[in-house]
mmCIF file of C-alpha atoms in Angstrom:
data_model
loop_
_atom_site.group_PDB
_atom_site.id
_atom_site.type_symbol
_atom_site.label_atom_id
_atom_site.label_comp_id
_atom_site.label_asym_id
_atom_site.label_seq_id
_atom_site.Cartn_x
_atom_site.Cartn_y
_atom_site.Cartn_z
ATOM 1 C CA MET I 1321 0.199 0.165 -0.533
ATOM 2 C CA ARG I 1322 1.438 3.355 -1.101
ATOM 3 C CA VAL I 1323 0.739 5.755 1.323
ATOM 4 C CA LEU I 1324 0.837 9.673 1.842
ATOM 5 C CA LEU I 1325 1.296 11.498 4.909
ATOM 6 C CA VAL I 1326 0.010 14.889 5.158
ATOM 7 C CA GLU I 1327 0.652 16.740 8.719
ATOM 8 C CA ASP I 1328 2.368 20.159 9.390
ATOM 9 C CA HIS I 1329 3.274 19.031 13.274
ATOM 10 C CA PRO I 1330 6.891 16.943 13.021
ATOM 11 C CA VAL I 1331 6.219 15.104 16.310
ATOM 12 C CA VAL I 1332 3.055 14.010 15.100
ATOM 13 C CA LEU I 1333 4.336 13.345 11.395
ATOM 14 C CA HIS I 1334 6.946 11.528 13.018
ATOM 15 C CA GLY I 1335 4.564 9.210 14.912
ATOM 16 C CA LEU I 1336 2.656 8.041 11.882
ATOM 17 C CA ARG I 1337 5.515 7.523 9.608
ATOM 18 C CA ALA I 1338 7.248 4.994 12.470
ATOM 19 C CA ILE I 1339 3.551 3.583 12.578
ATOM 20 C CA CYS I 1340 3.141 3.215 8.982
ATOM 21 C CA THR I 1341 6.934 2.154 8.340
ATOM 22 C CA SER I 1342 6.350 -0.742 11.190
ATOM 23 C CA ASN I 1343 4.296 -2.710 8.891
ATOM 24 C CA PRO I 1344 5.907 -4.369 5.330
ATOM 25 C CA THR I 1345 2.736 -3.845 3.171
ATOM 26 C CA ILE I 1346 2.813 -0.142 3.750
ATOM 27 C CA ASP I 1347 5.216 1.981 1.462
ATOM 28 C CA VAL I 1348 5.208 6.031 2.715
ATOM 29 C CA VAL I 1349 5.638 7.625 -0.620
ATOM 30 C CA GLY I 1350 5.643 10.481 0.039
ATOM 31 C CA GLU I 1351 5.092 13.079 3.189
ATOM 32 C CA ALA I 1352 3.926 16.962 2.716
ATOM 33 C CA ALA I 1353 3.120 20.002 5.422
ATOM 34 C CA THR I 1354 1.400 21.775 3.340
ATOM 35 C CA ALA I 1355 -2.198 21.512 1.007
ATOM 36 C CA ALA I 1356 0.230 22.683 -1.654
ATOM 37 C CA GLU I 1357 2.972 20.166 -1.029
ATOM 38 C CA ALA I 1358 -0.208 17.506 -0.488
ATOM 39 C CA VAL I 1359 -1.685 18.523 -4.101
ATOM 40 C CA GLN I 1360 1.493 17.849 -5.659
ATOM 41 C CA GLY I 1361 2.492 14.586 -4.236
ATOM 42 C CA ALA I 1362 -0.502 13.435 -4.573
ATOM 43 C CA ARG I 1363 -0.552 14.054 -8.361
ATOM 44 C CA GLU I 1364 3.042 12.965 -8.790
ATOM 45 C CA LEU I 1365 3.181 10.330 -6.727
ATOM 46 C CA GLN I 1366 -0.397 8.281 -7.239
ATOM 47 C CA PRO I 1367 -0.699 7.327 -3.382
ATOM 48 C CA ASP I 1368 -3.511 4.456 -2.738
ATOM 49 C CA VAL I 1369 -3.992 6.651 0.767
ATOM 50 C CA ALA I 1370 -3.886 10.191 1.701
ATOM 51 C CA VAL I 1371 -3.698 10.646 5.559
ATOM 52 C CA VAL I 1372 -4.427 14.056 6.663
ATOM 53 C CA PRO I 1373 -5.375 16.324 9.922
ATOM 54 C CA VAL I 1374 -9.306 17.951 10.325
ATOM 55 C CA ARG I 1375 -6.561 21.297 10.546
ATOM 56 C CA LEU I 1376 -3.457 22.178 8.560
ATOM 57 C CA GLY I 1377 -2.000 25.415 9.012
ATOM 58 C CA GLY I 1378 -3.978 26.766 11.609
ATOM 59 C CA THR I 1379 -7.791 26.377 9.680
ATOM 60 C CA ARG I 1380 -9.557 23.497 8.924
ATOM 61 C CA GLY I 1381 -7.523 23.132 5.501
ATOM 62 C CA GLY I 1382 -7.384 19.454 5.694
ATOM 63 C CA ILE I 1383 -11.041 18.994 5.171
ATOM 64 C CA GLU I 1384 -10.837 21.365 2.121
ATOM 65 C CA LEU I 1385 -8.020 18.924 1.396
ATOM 66 C CA CYS I 1386 -9.500 15.665 0.394
ATOM 67 C CA ARG I 1387 -11.456 17.067 -2.890
ATOM 68 C CA SER I 1388 -8.604 18.498 -4.073
ATOM 69 C CA ILE I 1389 -6.106 15.323 -3.293
ATOM 70 C CA LYS I 1390 -8.979 12.983 -5.218
ATOM 71 C CA SER I 1391 -9.289 15.579 -8.161
ATOM 72 C CA VAL I 1392 -5.697 14.557 -9.075
ATOM 73 C CA CYS I 1393 -5.357 11.150 -8.026
ATOM 74 C CA GLY I 1394 -7.163 7.455 -6.992
ATOM 75 C CA ALA I 1395 -5.915 7.665 -3.145
ATOM 76 C CA ARG I 1396 -8.588 6.938 -1.009
ATOM 77 C CA VAL I 1397 -8.430 9.602 2.159
ATOM 78 C CA VAL I 1398 -8.598 9.577 5.705
ATOM 79 C CA VAL I 1399 -8.552 12.292 8.005
ATOM 80 C CA PHE I 1400 -7.065 11.687 11.151
ATOM 81 C CA THR I 1401 -7.855 13.578 13.839
ATOM 82 C CA SER I 1402 -8.661 14.561 17.824
ATOM 83 C CA PHE I 1403 -12.377 15.311 17.302
ATOM 84 C CA THR I 1404 -14.879 11.984 17.146
ATOM 85 C CA ARG I 1405 -18.183 13.379 17.457
ATOM 86 C CA THR I 1406 -21.000 13.008 15.278
ATOM 87 C CA VAL I 1407 -20.639 16.081 13.936
ATOM 88 C CA ASP I 1408 -16.752 15.964 12.399
ATOM 89 C CA VAL I 1409 -17.684 12.917 11.537
ATOM 90 C CA GLN I 1410 -20.222 14.710 9.100
ATOM 91 C CA VAL I 1411 -18.045 17.312 8.492
ATOM 92 C CA ALA I 1412 -15.263 14.563 7.065
ATOM 93 C CA MET I 1413 -17.210 12.501 4.936
ATOM 94 C CA LEU I 1414 -19.184 15.521 3.660
ATOM 95 C CA ALA I 1415 -16.121 17.378 2.543
ATOM 96 C CA GLY I 1416 -15.394 13.642 0.316
ATOM 97 C CA ALA I 1417 -13.268 12.101 3.066
ATOM 98 C CA ASP I 1418 -13.456 7.617 3.233
ATOM 99 C CA ALA I 1419 -12.599 7.213 6.670
ATOM 100 C CA LEU I 1420 -11.988 9.383 9.888
ATOM 101 C CA ILE I 1421 -9.252 7.575 12.567
ATOM 102 C CA SER I 1422 -9.153 8.919 16.150
ATOM 103 C CA LYS I 1423 -6.293 9.956 17.873
ATOM 104 C CA THR I 1424 -6.565 7.409 20.284
ATOM 105 C CA ALA I 1425 -6.341 5.085 17.851
ATOM 106 C CA THR I 1426 -3.941 2.259 18.684
ATOM 107 C CA SER I 1427 -1.487 1.899 16.165
ATOM 108 C CA ASP I 1428 -3.154 -1.486 15.104
ATOM 109 C CA VAL I 1429 -6.345 -0.045 14.852
ATOM 110 C CA PHE I 1430 -4.571 2.988 12.323
ATOM 111 C CA ILE I 1431 -2.977 -0.100 10.521
ATOM 112 C CA ALA I 1432 -6.291 -2.400 10.234
ATOM 113 C CA ALA I 1433 -8.271 1.355 8.850
ATOM 114 C CA LEU I 1434 -5.939 1.918 6.513
ATOM 115 C CA GLN I 1435 -6.014 -1.275 4.869
ATOM 116 C CA GLN I 1436 -9.933 -1.706 5.137
ATOM 117 C CA VAL I 1437 -9.696 1.647 3.488
ATOM 118 C CA LYS I 1438 -7.325 0.577 0.763
ATOM 119 C CA ALA I 1439 -9.666 -2.551 0.255
ATOM 120 C CA GLY I 1440 -12.938 0.168 -0.436
ATOM 121 C CA ARG I 1441 -14.495 0.311 2.948
ATOM 122 C CA GLN I 1442 -16.054 3.903 3.578
ATOM 123 C CA ALA I 1443 -16.866 5.807 6.383
ATOM 124 C CA LEU I 1444 -14.868 4.106 8.744
ATOM 125 C CA PHE I 1445 -14.843 6.004 12.648
ATOM 126 C CA VAL I 1446 -12.166 3.985 14.249
ATOM 127 C CA GLY I 1447 -11.512 4.413 18.226
ATOM 128 C CA THR I 1448 -9.858 2.665 20.494
ATOM 129 C CA GLY I 1449 -11.213 -0.828 20.495
ATOM 130 C CA PRO I 1450 -9.778 -3.903 18.351
ATOM 131 C CA THR I 1451 -11.014 -3.507 15.144
ATOM 132 C CA PRO I 1452 -12.472 -0.524 13.354
ATOM 133 C CA LEU I 1453 -16.290 0.472 14.335
ATOM 134 C CA ALA I 1454 -18.383 1.426 10.732
ATOM 135 C CA ALA I 1455 -19.827 5.111 11.184
ATOM 136 C CA ALA I 1456 -23.483 5.538 11.332
ATOM 137 C CA ALA I 1457 -25.623 4.017 7.924
ATOM 138 C CA SER I 1458 -26.887 7.514 7.631
ATOM 139 C CA PHE I 1459 -23.596 8.874 6.491
ATOM 140 C CA ASP I 1460 -23.927 6.755 3.348
ATOM 141 C CA ALA I 1461 -27.216 8.728 2.433
ATOM 142 C CA MET I 1462 -25.897 12.489 3.570
ATOM 143 C CA GLU I 1463 -25.771 14.610 0.015
ATOM 144 C CA PRO I 1464 -22.471 15.747 -0.474
ATOM 145 C CA LEU I 1465 -21.255 19.312 -0.151
ATOM 146 C CA THR I 1466 -20.262 21.708 -3.234
ATOM 147 C CA GLU I 1467 -16.912 22.521 -3.334
ATOM 148 C CA ARG I 1468 -18.222 26.210 -3.002
ATOM 149 C CA GLU I 1469 -20.083 25.118 0.532
ATOM 150 C CA GLU I 1470 -16.730 23.615 1.737
ATOM 151 C CA GLU I 1471 -14.931 27.046 0.925
ATOM 152 C CA ILE I 1472 -17.763 28.527 3.123
ATOM 153 C CA LEU I 1473 -18.050 26.003 5.809
ATOM 154 C CA GLY I 1474 -14.611 26.376 6.502
ATOM 155 C CA LEU I 1475 -14.118 29.886 6.561
ATOM 156 C CA VAL I 1476 -16.865 30.339 9.059
ATOM 157 C CA VAL I 1477 -15.539 27.569 11.120
ATOM 158 C CA ASP I 1478 -12.493 29.977 10.796
ATOM 159 C CA GLY I 1479 -14.628 32.680 12.191
ATOM 160 C CA LEU I 1480 -15.116 34.799 9.401
ATOM 161 C CA THR I 1481 -18.525 36.338 9.139
ATOM 162 C CA ASN I 1482 -20.918 36.550 5.703
ATOM 163 C CA PRO I 1483 -19.710 39.891 5.216
ATOM 164 C CA GLU I 1484 -16.278 38.854 5.276
ATOM 165 C CA ILE I 1485 -16.606 35.588 3.558
ATOM 166 C CA ALA I 1486 -18.266 37.357 0.829
ATOM 167 C CA ALA I 1487 -15.301 39.867 0.291
ATOM 168 C CA ARG I 1488 -13.032 37.047 0.858
ATOM 169 C CA LEU I 1489 -14.844 35.363 -2.211
ATOM 170 C CA THR I 1490 -15.970 37.971 -4.118
ATOM 171 C CA ILE I 1491 -19.575 37.111 -3.952
ATOM 172 C CA GLU I 1492 -23.007 38.687 -2.664
ATOM 173 C CA VAL I 1493 -23.888 38.217 1.576
ATOM 174 C CA SER I 1494 -26.883 36.559 0.281
ATOM 175 C CA THR I 1495 -25.171 34.369 -1.667
ATOM 176 C CA VAL I 1496 -23.089 33.111 0.896
ATOM 177 C CA LYS I 1497 -26.346 32.833 3.325
ATOM 178 C CA THR I 1498 -27.926 30.511 0.468
ATOM 179 C CA HIS I 1499 -24.787 28.459 0.800
ATOM 180 C CA MET I 1500 -25.027 28.029 4.828
ATOM 181 C CA ARG I 1501 -28.374 27.541 4.841
ATOM 182 C CA SER I 1502 -27.882 24.667 2.412
ATOM 183 C CA VAL I 1503 -24.478 23.343 4.947
ATOM 184 C CA LEU I 1504 -26.548 23.335 7.841
ATOM 185 C CA ARG I 1505 -29.411 21.461 6.035
ATOM 186 C CA LYS I 1506 -26.820 18.652 4.766
ATOM 187 C CA LEU I 1507 -25.163 18.383 8.356
ATOM 188 C CA ARG I 1508 -28.665 18.248 10.101
ATOM 189 C CA VAL I 1509 -28.041 21.619 11.863
ATOM 190 C CA ASP I 1510 -29.981 24.056 12.906
ATOM 191 C CA THR I 1511 -28.239 27.082 13.263
ATOM 192 C CA ARG I 1512 -25.042 28.250 12.741
ATOM 193 C CA ARG I 1513 -24.512 29.238 15.854
ATOM 194 C CA ASP I 1514 -25.207 25.437 16.884
ATOM 195 C CA LEU I 1515 -22.790 24.577 14.002
ATOM 196 C CA LEU I 1516 -19.907 26.266 15.743
ATOM 197 C CA VAL I 1517 -20.687 25.382 19.734
ATOM 198 C CA GLU I 1518 -20.997 21.917 18.501
ATOM 199 C CA LEU I 1519 -17.466 22.044 16.467
ATOM 200 C CA ALA I 1520 -15.812 24.199 19.122
ATOM 201 C CA GLN I 1521 -17.364 21.381 21.967
#
């Protein structure tokens, strides 16, 4: 299995590399610390699996990176995160991730998750147990976020207001509101405030 590791914290990257290289069936073909490096690496190296964090460079760049990686190669994308609540899984899956692995997972569970993702399993949610746990079946039926919705969601989570998002993306405030209504509906959250509260917990 050819794996691309994306992580901007050196200690975490070292740990991921050590776990992967301890297994003879896994070949770490590349590492990246930024979204640009990750997309370039995915394009050039064509990995089977890419492991990305939720936050990259201080923003939810890892979530936005899922679609970008998939657009340049056939890799399965795994989000490696300390956030394991339902809303976190929803955000990751709707952004195009094939699995979400908790940072509390053991090395054996991490390796098993990569192998199952490579084999085609989707919506995996991995905890500290001896085997991966399947995510709620409802995730499979969820309507995916559009590229623009992902972009706006990332900016909302980073604290930007609707006018600031509109200025950043050069669109109307009313357009931002329309996209946000769609995001909230897909995430099954009633209000923007509820979403932020959930993600901040």
